[in-house]
Coordinates of C-alpha atoms in Angstrom, one line a residue:
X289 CA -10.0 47.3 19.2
X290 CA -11.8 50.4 17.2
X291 CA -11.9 52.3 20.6
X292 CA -15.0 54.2 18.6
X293 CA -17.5 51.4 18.8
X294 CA -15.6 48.6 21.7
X295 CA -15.4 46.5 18.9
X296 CA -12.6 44.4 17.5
X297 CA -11.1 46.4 14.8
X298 CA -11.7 43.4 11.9
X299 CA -9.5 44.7 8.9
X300 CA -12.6 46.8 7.5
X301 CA -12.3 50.3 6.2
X302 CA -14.5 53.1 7.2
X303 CA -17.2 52.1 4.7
X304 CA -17.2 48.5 6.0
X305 CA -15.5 47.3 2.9
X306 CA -12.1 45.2 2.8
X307 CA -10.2 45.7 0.2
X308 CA -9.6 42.6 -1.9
X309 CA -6.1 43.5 -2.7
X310 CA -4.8 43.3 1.0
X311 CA -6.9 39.9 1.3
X312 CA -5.3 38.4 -2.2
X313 CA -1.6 39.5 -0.6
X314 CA -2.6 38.1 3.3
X315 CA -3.7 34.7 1.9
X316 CA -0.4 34.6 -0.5
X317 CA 1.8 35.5 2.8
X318 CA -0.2 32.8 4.6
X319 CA 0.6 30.0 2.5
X320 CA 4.3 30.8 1.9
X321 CA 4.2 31.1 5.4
X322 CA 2.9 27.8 6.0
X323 CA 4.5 26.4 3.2
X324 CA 8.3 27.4 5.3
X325 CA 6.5 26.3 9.2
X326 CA 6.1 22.7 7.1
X327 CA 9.5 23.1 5.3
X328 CA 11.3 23.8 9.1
X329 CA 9.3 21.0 10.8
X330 CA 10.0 18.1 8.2
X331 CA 13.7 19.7 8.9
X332 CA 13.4 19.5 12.7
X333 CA 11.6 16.1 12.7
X334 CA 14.7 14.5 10.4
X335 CA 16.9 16.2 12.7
X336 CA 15.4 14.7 15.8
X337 CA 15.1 11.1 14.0
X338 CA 18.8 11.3 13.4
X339 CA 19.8 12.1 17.1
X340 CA 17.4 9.5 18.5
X341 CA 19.2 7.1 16.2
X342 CA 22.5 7.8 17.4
X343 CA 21.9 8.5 21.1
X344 CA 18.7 6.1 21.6
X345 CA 18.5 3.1 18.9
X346 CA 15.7 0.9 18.9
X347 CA 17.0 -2.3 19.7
X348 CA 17.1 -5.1 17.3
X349 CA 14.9 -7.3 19.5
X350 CA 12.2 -4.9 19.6
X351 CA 12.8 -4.2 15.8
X352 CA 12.0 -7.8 15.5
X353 CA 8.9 -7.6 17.7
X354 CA 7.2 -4.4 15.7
X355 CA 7.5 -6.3 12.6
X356 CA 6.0 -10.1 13.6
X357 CA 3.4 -7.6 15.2
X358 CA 2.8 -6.2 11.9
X359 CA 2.8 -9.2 10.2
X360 CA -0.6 -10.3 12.7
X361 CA -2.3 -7.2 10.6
X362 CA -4.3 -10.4 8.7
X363 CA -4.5 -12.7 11.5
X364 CA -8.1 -13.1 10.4
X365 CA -7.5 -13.5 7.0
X366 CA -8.8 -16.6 5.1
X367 CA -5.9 -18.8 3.7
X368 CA -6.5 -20.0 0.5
X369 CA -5.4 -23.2 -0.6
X370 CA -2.9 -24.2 -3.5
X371 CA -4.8 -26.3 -5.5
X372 CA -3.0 -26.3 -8.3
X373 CA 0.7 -26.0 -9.3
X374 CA 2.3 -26.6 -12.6
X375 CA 5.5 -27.8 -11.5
X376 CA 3.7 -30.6 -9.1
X377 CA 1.0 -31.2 -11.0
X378 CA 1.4 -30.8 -14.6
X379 CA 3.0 -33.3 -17.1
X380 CA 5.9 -31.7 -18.8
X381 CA 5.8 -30.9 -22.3
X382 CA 8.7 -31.9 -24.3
X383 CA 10.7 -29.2 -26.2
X384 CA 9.2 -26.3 -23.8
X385 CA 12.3 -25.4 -21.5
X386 CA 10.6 -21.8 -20.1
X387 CA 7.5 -23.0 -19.6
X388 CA 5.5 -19.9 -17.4
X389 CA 4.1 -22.0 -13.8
X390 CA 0.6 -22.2 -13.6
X391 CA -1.1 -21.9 -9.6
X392 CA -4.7 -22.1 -9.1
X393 CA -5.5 -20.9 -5.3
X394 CA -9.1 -21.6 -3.9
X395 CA -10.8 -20.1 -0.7
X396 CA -14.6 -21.2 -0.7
X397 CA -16.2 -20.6 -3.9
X398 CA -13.4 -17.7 -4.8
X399 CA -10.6 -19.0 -7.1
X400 CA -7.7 -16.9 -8.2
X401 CA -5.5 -18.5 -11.3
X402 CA -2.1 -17.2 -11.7
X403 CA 0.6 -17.3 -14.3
X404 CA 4.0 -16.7 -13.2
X405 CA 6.4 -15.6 -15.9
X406 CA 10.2 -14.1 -16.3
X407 CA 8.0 -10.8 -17.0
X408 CA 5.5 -10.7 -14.2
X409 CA 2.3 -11.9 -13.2
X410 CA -1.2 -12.4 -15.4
X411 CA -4.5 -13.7 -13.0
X412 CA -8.1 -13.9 -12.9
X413 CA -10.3 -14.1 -9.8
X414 CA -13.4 -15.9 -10.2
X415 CA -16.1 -15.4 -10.0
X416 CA -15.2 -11.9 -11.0
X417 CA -16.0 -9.4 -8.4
X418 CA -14.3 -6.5 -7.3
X419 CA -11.3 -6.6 -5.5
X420 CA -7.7 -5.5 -4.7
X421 CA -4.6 -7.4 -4.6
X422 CA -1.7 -6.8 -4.0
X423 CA 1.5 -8.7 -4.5
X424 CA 3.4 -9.6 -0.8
X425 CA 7.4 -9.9 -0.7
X426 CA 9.7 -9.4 1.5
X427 CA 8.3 -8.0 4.6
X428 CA 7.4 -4.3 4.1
X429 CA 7.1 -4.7 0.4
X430 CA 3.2 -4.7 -1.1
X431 CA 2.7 -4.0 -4.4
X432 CA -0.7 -3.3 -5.4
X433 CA -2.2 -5.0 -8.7
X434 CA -5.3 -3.2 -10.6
X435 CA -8.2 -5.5 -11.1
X436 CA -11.2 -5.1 -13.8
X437 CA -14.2 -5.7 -14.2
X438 CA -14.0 -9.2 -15.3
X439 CA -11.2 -9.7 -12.4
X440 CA -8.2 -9.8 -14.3
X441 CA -5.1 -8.4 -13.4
X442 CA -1.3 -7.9 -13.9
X443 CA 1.8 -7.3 -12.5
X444 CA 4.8 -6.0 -14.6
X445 CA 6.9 -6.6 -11.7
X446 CA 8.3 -10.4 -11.5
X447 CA 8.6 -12.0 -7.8
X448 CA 12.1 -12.2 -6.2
X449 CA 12.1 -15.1 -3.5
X450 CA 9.0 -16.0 -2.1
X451 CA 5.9 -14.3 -2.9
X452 CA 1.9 -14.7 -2.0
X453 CA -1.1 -12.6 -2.6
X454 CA -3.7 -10.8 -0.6
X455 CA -7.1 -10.1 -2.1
X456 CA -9.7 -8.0 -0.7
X457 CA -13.3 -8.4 -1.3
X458 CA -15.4 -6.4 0.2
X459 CA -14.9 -6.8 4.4
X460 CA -12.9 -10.4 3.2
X461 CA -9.4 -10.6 3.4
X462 CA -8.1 -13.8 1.5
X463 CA -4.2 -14.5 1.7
X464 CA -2.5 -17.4 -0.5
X465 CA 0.0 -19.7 0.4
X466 CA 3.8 -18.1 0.2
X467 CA 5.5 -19.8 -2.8
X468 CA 8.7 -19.2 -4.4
X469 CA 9.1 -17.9 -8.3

């Protein structure tokens, strides 16, 4: 308090002018300040993680339950159908032993085609729209696939095990059916 005036004494000198140098060093104090608070919580909060792992584990039962819970995220997702698979459906084509495995999915009037191949994945969704994909695995693994314009997209990243896609459109969510590579 400026015991002149009763009022809070604000940082101002007598002309009512700050100085910019004292603001310039408060602010840089401020964020180194804030910068070592972060710095000590991430500390504490890793600290705390690793005691409550050691002295009160999560049980592998409810483990178990968070994830099947998880995996409900898309319980209203459309499934779309395999429609088409090279390996079923195709004749095979004498001399070709690496042939890539064509899939054709379909969900209402969207179609996706896929290419699976020892380097990745090559697709179109059609009609072309906008949309996101993104590669499933194993469970916490989602890889997210750019899509143009024209609805094309690829995945340098080959699938391991069993794989499916999920496409957003808009306020659609379209899941395919889990295949193996």
């Amino acid at each position: 308090m400026n015991e002149d005036d009763g009022f809070p004494y604000d940082g101002a000198d007598g002309d009512g002018d700050e100085s910019a140098d004292a603001l310039t060093e408060d602010a840089g104090t401020a964020d180194a300040l804030t910068e070592d608070a972060r710095m000590a919580d991430a500390l504490l909060e890793e600290e705390l993680r690793q005691a409550a792992a050691v002295l009160d584990p999560v049980p592998g039962f409810l483990r178990q339950l968070a994830v099947d819970a998880y995996a409900l995220r898309d319980l209203d997702a459309r499934i779309a159908e395999l429609t088409f698979d090279s390996l079923v459906d195709a004749l095979p084509v004498r001399g070709v032993t690496d042939a890539p495995r064509m899939l054709t999915f379909r969900a209402g009037a969207l179609t996706v085609d896929v290419e699976v191949t020892g380097d990745g994945l090559i697709g179109q969704v059609l009609p072309p729209n906008a949309a996101r994909i993104e590669v499933l695995g194993s469970p916490g693994t989602a890889r997210p696939v750019a899509v143009d314009t024209l609805g094309r997209f690829t995945s340098d990243d080959p699938p391991s095990g069993p794989f499916a896609l999920r496409l957003r459109t808009g306020s659609e969510v379209i899941v395919t059916e889990w295949l193996r590579a």
